[in-house]
Tab-separated table of C-alpha atoms in Angstrom:
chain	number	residue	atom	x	y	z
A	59	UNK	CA	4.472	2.378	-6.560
A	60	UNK	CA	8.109	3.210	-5.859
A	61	UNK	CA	8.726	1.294	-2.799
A	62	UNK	CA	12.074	2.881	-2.200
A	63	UNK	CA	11.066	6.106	-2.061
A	64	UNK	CA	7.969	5.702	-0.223
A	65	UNK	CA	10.169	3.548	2.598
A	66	UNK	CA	13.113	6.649	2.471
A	67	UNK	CA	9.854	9.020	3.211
A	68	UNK	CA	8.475	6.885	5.589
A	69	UNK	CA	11.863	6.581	7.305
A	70	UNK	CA	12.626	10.658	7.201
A	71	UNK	CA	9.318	11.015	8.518
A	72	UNK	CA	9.306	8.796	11.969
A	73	UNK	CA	12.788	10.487	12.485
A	74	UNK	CA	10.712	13.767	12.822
A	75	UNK	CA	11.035	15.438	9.077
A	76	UNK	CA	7.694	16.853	8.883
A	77	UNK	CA	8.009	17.840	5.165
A	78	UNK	CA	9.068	13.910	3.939
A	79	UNK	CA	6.078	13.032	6.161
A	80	UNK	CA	3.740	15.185	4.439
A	81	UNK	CA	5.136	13.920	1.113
A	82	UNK	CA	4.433	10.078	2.119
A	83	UNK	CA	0.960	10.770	3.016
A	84	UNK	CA	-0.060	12.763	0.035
A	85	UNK	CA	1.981	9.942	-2.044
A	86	UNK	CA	0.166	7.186	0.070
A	87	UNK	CA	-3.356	8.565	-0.696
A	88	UNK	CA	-2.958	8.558	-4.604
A	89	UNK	CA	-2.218	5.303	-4.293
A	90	UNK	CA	-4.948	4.492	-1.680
A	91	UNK	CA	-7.524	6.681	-3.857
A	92	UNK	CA	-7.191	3.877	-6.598
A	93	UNK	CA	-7.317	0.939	-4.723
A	94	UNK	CA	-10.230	2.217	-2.229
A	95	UNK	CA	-12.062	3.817	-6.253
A	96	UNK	CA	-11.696	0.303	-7.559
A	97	UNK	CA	-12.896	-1.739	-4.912
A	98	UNK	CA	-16.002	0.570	-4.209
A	99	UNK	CA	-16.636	1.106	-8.114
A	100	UNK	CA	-20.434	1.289	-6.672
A	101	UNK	CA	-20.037	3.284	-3.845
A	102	UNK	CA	-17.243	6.436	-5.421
A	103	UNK	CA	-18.042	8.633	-2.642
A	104	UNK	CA	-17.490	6.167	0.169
A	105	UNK	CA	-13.659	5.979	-1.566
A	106	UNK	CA	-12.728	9.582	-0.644
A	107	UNK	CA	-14.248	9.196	3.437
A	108	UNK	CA	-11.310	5.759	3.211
A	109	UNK	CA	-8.755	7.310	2.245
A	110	UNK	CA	-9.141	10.061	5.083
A	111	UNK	CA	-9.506	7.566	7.339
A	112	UNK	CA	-6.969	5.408	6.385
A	113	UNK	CA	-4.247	8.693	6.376
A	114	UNK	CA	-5.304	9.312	9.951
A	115	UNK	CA	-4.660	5.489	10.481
A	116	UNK	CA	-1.460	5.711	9.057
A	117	UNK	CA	-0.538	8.789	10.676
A	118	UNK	CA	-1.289	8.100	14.258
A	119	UNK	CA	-0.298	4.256	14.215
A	120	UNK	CA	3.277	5.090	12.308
A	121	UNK	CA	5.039	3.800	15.194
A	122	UNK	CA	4.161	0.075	14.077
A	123	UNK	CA	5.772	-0.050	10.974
A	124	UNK	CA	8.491	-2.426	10.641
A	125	UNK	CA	11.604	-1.182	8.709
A	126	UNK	CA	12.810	-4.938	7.932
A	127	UNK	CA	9.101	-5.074	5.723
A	128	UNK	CA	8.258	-3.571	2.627
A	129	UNK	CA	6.578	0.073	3.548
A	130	UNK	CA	3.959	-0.867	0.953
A	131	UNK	CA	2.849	-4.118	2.628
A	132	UNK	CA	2.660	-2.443	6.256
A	133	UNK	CA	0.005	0.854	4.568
A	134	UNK	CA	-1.944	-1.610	2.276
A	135	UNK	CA	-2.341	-4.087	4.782
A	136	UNK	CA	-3.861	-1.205	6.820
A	137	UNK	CA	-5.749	0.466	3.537
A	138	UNK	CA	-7.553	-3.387	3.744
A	139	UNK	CA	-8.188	-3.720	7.350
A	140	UNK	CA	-10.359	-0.336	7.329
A	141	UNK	CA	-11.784	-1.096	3.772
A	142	UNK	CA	-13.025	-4.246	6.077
A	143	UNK	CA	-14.041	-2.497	8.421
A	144	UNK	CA	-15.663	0.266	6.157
A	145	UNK	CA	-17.584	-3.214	4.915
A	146	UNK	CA	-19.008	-4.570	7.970
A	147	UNK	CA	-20.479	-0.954	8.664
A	148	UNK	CA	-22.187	-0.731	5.833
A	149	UNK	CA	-23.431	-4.122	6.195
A	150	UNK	CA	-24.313	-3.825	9.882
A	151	UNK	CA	-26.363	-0.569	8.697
A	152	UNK	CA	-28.339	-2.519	5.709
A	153	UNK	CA	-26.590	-0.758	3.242
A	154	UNK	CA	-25.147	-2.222	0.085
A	155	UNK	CA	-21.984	-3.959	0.023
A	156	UNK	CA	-19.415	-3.649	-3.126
A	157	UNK	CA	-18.904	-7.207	-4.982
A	158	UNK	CA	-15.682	-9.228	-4.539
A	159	UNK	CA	-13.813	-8.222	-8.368
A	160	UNK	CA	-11.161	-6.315	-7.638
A	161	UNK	CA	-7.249	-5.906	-9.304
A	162	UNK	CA	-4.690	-6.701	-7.157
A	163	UNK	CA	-3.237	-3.648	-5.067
A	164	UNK	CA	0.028	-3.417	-6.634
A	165	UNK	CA	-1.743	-3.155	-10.406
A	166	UNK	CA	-4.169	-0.234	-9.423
A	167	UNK	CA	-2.937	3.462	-10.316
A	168	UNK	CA	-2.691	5.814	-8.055
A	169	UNK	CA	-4.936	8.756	-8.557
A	170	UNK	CA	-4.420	12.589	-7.572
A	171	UNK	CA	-7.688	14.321	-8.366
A	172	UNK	CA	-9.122	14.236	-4.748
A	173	UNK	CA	-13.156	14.029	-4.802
A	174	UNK	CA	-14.886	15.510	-1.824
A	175	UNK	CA	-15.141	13.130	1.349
A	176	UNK	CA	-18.458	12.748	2.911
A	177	UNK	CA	-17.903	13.009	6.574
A	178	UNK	CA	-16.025	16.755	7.612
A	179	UNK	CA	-12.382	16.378	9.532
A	180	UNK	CA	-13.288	20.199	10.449
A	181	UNK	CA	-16.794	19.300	11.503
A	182	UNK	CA	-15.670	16.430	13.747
A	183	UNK	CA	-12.895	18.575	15.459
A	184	UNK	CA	-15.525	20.205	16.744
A	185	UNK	CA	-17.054	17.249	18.849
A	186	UNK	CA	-13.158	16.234	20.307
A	187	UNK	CA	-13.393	17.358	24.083
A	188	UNK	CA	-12.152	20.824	24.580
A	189	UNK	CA	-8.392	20.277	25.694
A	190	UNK	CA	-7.984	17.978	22.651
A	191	UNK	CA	-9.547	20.531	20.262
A	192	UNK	CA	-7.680	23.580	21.640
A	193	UNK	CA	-3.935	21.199	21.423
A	194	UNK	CA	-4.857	20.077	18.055
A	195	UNK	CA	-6.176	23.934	16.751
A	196	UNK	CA	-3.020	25.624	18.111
A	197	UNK	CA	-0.416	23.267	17.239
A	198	UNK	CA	-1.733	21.256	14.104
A	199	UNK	CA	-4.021	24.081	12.565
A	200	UNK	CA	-2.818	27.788	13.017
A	201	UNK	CA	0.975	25.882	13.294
A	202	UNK	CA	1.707	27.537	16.684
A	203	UNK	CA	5.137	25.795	18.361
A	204	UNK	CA	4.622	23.874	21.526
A	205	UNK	CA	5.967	26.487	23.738
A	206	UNK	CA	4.095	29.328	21.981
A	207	UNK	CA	0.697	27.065	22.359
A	208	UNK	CA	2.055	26.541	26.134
A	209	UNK	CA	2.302	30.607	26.813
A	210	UNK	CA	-1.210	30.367	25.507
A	211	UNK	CA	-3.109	27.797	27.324
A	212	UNK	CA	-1.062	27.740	30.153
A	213	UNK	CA	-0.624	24.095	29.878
A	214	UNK	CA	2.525	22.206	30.108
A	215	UNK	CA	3.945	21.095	27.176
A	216	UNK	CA	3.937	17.512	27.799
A	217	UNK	CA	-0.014	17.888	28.241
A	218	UNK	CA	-0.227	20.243	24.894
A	219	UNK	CA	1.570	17.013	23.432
A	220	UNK	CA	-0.322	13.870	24.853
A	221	UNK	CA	-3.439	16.154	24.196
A	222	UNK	CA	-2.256	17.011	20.296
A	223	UNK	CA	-1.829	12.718	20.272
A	224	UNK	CA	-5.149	11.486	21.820
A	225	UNK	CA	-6.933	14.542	19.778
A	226	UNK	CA	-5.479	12.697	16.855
A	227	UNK	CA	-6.818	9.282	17.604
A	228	UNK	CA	-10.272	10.783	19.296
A	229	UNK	CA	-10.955	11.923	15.558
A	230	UNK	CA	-9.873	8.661	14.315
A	231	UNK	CA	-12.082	6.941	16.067
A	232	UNK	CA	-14.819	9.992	15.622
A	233	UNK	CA	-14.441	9.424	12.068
A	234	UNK	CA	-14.627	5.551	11.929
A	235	UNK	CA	-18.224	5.657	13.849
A	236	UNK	CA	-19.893	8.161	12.035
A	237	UNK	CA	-22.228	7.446	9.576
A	238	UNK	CA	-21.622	9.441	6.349
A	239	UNK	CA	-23.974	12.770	5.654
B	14	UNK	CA	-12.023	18.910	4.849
B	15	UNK	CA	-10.067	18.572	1.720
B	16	UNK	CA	-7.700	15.600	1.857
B	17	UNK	CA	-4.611	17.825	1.437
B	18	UNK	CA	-5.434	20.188	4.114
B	19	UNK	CA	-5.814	16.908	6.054
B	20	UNK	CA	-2.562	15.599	5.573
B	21	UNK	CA	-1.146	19.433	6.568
B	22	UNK	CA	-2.951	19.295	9.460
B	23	UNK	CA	-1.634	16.055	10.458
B	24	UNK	CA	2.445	16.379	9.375
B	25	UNK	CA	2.381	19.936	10.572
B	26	UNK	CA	4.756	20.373	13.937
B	27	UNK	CA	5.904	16.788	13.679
B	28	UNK	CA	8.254	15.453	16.561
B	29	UNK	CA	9.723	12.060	16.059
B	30	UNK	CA	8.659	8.809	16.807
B	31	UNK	CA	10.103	7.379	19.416
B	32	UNK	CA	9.584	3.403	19.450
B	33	UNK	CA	8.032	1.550	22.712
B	34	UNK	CA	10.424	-1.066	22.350
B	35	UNK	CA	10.012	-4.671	25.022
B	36	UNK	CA	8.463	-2.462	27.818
B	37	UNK	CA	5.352	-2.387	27.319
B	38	UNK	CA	5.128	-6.201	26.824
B	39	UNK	CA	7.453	-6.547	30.090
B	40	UNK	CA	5.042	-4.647	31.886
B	41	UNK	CA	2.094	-6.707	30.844
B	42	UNK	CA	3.520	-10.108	31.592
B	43	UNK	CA	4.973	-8.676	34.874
B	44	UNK	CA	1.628	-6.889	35.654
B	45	UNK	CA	-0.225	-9.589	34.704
B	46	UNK	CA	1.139	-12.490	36.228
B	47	UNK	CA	0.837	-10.521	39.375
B	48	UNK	CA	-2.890	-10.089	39.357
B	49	UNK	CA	-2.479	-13.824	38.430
B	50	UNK	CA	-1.220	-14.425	41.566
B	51	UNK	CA	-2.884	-11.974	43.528
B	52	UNK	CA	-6.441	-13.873	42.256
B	53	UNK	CA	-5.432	-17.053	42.765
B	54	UNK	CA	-4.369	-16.286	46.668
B	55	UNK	CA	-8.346	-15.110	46.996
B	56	UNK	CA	-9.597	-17.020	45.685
B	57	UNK	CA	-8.166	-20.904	45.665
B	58	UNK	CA	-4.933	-20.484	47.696
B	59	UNK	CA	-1.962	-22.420	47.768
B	60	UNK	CA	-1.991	-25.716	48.253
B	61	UNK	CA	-0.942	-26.882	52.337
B	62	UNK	CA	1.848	-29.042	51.335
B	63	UNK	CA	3.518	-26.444	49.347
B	64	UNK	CA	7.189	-26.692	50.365
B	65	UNK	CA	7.638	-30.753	50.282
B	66	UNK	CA	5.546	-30.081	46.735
B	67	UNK	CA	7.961	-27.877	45.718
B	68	UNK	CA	10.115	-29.466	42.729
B	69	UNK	CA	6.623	-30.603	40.929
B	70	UNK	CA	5.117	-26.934	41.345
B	71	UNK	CA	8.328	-25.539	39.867
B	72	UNK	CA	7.958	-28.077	37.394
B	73	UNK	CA	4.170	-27.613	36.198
B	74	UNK	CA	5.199	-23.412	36.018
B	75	UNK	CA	8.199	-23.906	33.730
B	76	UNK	CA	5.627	-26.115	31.727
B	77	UNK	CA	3.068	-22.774	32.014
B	78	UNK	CA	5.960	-20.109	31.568
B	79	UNK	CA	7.416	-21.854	28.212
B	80	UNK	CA	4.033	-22.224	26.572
B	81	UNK	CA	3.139	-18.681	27.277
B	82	UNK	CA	6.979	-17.984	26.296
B	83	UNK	CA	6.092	-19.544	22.870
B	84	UNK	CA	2.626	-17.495	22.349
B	85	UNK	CA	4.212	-14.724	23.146
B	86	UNK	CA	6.099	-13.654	19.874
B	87	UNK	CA	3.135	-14.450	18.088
B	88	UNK	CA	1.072	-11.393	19.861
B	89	UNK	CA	3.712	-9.281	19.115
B	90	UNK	CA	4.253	-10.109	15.531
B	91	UNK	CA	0.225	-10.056	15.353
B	92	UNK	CA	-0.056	-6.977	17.132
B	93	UNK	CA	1.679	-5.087	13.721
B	94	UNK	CA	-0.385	-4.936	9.934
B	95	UNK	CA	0.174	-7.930	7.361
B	96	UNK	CA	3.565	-9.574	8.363
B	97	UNK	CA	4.107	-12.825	7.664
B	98	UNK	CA	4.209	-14.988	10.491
B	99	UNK	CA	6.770	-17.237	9.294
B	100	UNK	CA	7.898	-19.955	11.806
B	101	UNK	CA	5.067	-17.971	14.282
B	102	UNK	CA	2.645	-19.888	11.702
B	103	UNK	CA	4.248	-23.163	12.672
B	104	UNK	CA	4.342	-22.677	16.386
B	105	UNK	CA	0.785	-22.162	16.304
B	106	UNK	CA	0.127	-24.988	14.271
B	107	UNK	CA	2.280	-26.854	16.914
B	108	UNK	CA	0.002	-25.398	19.419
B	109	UNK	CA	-2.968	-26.433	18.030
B	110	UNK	CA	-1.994	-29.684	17.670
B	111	UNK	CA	-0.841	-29.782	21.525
B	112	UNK	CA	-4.036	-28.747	22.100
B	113	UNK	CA	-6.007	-31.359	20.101
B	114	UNK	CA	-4.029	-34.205	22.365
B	115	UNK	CA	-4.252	-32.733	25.120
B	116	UNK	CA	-8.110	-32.721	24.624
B	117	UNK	CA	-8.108	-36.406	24.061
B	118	UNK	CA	-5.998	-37.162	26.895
B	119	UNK	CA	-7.520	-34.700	29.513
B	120	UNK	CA	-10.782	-36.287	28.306
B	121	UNK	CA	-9.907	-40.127	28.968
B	122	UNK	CA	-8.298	-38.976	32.459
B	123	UNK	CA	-11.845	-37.065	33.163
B	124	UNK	CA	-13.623	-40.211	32.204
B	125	UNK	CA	-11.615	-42.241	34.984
B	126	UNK	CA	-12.049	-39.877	37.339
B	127	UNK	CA	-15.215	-39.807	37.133
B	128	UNK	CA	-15.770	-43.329	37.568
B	129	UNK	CA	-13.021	-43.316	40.793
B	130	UNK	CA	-14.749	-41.136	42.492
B	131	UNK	CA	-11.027	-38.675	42.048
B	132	UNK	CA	-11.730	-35.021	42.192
B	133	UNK	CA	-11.715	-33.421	38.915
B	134	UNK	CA	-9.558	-30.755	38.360
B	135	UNK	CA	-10.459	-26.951	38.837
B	136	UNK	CA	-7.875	-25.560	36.191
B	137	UNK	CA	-10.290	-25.461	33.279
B	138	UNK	CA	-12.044	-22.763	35.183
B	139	UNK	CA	-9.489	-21.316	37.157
B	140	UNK	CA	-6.925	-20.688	34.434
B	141	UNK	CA	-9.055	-18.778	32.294
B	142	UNK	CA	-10.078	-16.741	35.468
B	143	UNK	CA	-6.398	-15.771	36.256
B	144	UNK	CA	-5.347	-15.112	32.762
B	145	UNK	CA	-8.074	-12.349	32.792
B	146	UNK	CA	-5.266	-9.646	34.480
B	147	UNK	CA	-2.472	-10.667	31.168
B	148	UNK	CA	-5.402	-10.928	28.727
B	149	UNK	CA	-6.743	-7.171	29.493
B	150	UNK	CA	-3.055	-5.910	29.876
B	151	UNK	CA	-1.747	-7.296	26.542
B	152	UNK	CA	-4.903	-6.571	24.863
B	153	UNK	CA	-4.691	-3.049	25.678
B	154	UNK	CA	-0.952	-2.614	24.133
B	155	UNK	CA	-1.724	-4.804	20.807
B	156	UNK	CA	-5.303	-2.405	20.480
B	157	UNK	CA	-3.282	0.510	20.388
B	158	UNK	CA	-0.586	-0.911	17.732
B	159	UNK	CA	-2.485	-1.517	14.159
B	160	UNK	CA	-3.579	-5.251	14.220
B	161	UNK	CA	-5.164	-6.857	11.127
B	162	UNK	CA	-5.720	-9.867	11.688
B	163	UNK	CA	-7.963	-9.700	14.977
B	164	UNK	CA	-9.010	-13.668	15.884
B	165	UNK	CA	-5.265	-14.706	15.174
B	166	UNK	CA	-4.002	-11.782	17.620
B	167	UNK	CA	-6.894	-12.570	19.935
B	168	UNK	CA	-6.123	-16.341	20.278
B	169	UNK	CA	-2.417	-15.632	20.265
B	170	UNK	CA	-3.166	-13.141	23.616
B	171	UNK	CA	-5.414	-15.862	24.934
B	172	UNK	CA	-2.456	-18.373	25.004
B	173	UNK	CA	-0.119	-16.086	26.612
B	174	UNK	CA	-2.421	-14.754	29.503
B	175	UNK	CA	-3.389	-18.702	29.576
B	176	UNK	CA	0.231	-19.759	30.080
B	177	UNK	CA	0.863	-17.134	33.019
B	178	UNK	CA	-2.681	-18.152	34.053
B	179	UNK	CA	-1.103	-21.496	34.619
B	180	UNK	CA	2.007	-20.228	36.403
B	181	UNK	CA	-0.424	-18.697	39.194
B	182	UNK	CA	-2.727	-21.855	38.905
B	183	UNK	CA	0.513	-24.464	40.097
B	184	UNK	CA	1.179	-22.952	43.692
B	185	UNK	CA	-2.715	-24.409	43.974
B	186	UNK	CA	-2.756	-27.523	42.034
B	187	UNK	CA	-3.013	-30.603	43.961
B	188	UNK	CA	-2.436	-33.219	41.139
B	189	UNK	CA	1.207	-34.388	41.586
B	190	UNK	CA	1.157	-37.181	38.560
B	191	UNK	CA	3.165	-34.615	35.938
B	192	UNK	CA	1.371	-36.515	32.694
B	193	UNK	CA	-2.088	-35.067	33.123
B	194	UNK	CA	-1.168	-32.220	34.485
B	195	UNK	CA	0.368	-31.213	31.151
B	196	UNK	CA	-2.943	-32.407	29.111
B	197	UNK	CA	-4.851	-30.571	31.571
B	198	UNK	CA	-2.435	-27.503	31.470
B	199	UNK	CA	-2.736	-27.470	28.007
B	200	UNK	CA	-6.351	-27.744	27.432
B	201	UNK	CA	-7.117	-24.895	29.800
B	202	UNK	CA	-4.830	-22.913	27.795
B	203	UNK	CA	-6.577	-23.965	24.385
B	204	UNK	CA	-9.726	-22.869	26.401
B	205	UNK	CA	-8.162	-19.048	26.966
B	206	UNK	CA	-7.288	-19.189	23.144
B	207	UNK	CA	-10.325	-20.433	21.756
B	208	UNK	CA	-11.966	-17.590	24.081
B	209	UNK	CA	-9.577	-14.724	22.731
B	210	UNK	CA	-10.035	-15.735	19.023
B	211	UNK	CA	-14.046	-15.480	19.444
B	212	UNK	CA	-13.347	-12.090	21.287
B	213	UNK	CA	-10.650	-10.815	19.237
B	214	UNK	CA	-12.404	-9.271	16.583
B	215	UNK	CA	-14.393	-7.133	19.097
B	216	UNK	CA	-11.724	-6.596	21.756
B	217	UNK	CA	-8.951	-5.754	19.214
B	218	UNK	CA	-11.364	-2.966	16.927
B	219	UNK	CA	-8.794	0.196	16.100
């Protein structure tokens, strides 16, 4: 894991480069597919729902990573929190819960090959309350620009953008209380 | 969804992040110790020999404001994934053992009050009661940052609230001897703590 290029991404990124952005996520979720694949060795398809969740996580909370800290501590320390939380879940639903032998983060490879997740971003878009939806389908999905998505709607674009943010974490949250298919 | 197309979806039309910076947290203490005070005039009042009291209650609220002044930090270092804590480790260790004396001595002063016939003091409720403005405030703003470690971050906001808790709390208090009012001070805090770690991990979900 090439911390100084991840942290350069990372950094490009919260300055507003939307292409080093997209590169730290997709680099972030090889990595996270490993660690998630080889702490869930019995549960493969739980790994895949994880790391959409955690890419979500890292994408809306951003804003809280330190630059004086390693870029690797601040996404893995995340990466754990929901693989926590992913735990309790289970548990809290009687379901099985993966044993305690697992490599340290910074030995695990990363891995590209993306399995299907279980739960549907598309499907849960769906269920965000209309304004949300329409923001997030306009701006994030058919890649409209603010102002065109404003012409559209009729909306400010101040309210296109706080409803393109809370979308965001609406479907993070829709995503961390549904129960897989 | 594939992951990929998730990731476009999410870096498409990206604006920069602009960072919150002290505000936030100036707004909750300010906020907060105002609701403080705003419960405490409703409910206990201030005491009727305020202004001759005056040096001691300044005294017992730069006790309050410097203990919540020292949890601070701590809910903002908490309030972010995996640092280290660093010396914020050994301040709460400090706290905690603050807290542990202050139990014993708040406990020996109970015991002779009790057997005086002296009134026994309402901080241990009231504290917690007017830290409740600070605690919702500050748990709001760390909630929407990335916490991971939820009882530390929940404790941490409990002592801060406590503190301004305590600031509001000394325009009532009637004790004037200054030596149990900082064991008694202090316990109520631990109190709010002890409170915030057992609700952290519920409070402070993401």
């Amino acid at each position: 894991m090439d911390e100084a290029r991840l942290r350069a991404l990372m950094l490009k990124g919260l300055a507003g480069d939307g292409a080093a952005h997209r590169m730290f996520l997709a680099e972030a979720s090889s990595a996270l597919r490993g660690y998630f694949r080889n702490r869930l060795r019995d549960a493969p398809d739980d790994a895949e729902d994880l790391v959409q969740e955690t890419i979500i996580a890292l994408h809306t909370r951003r804003g809280t990573y330190d630059s004086s800290y390693p870029v690797t501590a601040w996404f893995y320390a995340i990466a754990r929190h929901r693989l926590i939380d992913h735990i309790r879940r289970r548990k809290r639903r009687g379901q099985s819960v993966p044993i305690e032998d697992a490599e340290d983060a910074a030995l695990v490879q990363p891995v590209q090959e993306a399995s299907d997740a279980r739960r549907d971003v598309a499907a849960l878009l769906d269920r965000l309350p209309e304004k949300q939806r329409t923001a997030i389908r306009l701006i994030k999905l058919e890649q409209k620009s603010v102002k065109e998505a404003a012409v559209i709607t009729g909306w400010s674009e101040s309210d296109l953008k706080v409803s393109t943010h809370r979308g965001l974490k609406s479907l993070a949250k829709l995503f961390r209380d549904e129960a897989p298919a | 969804m594939k992951t990929d197309d998730l990731i476009d979806l999410l870096s498409s039309d990206l604006e920069p992040e602009k960072p919150a910076g002290a505000k936030p947290w100036a707004l909750a203490v300010g906020l907060g110790l105002l609701g403080a005070v705003v419960l405490m005039m409703v409910t206990l009042g201030p005491r009727p020999d305020l202004i001759p009291a005056l040096p001691l209650m300044l005294a017992k609220m730069a006790i309050s404001a410097l203990l919540a002044a020292a949890a601070l930090p701590l809910v903002m270092r908490l309030a972010r994934p995996g640092r280290p804590l660093g010396l914020g480790a050994m301040i709460g260790a400090g706290l905690l053992v603050l807290g542990a004396v202050a139990a014993v001595i708040a406990l020996t002063d109970l015991y002779f009050r009790v057997q005086t016939g002296a009134p026994i003091p309402k901080c241990l409720v009231f504290v917690p009661l007017y830290a409740l403005p600070a605690a919702g405030l500050l748990t709001w703003i760390v909630r929407n940052m990335a916490p991971t470690r939820l009882m530390l971050a929940g404790a941490a906001i409990g002592a801060a609230a406590g503190g301004l808790g305590a600031v509001a709390y000394s325009v009532y208090c009637p004790i004037d001897r200054l030596h149990p009012v900082l064991a008694w001070y202090v316990l109520s805090i631990a109190i709010c703590a002890g409170v915030g770690a057992l609700v952290g991990p519920r409070a402070l979900r993401w």
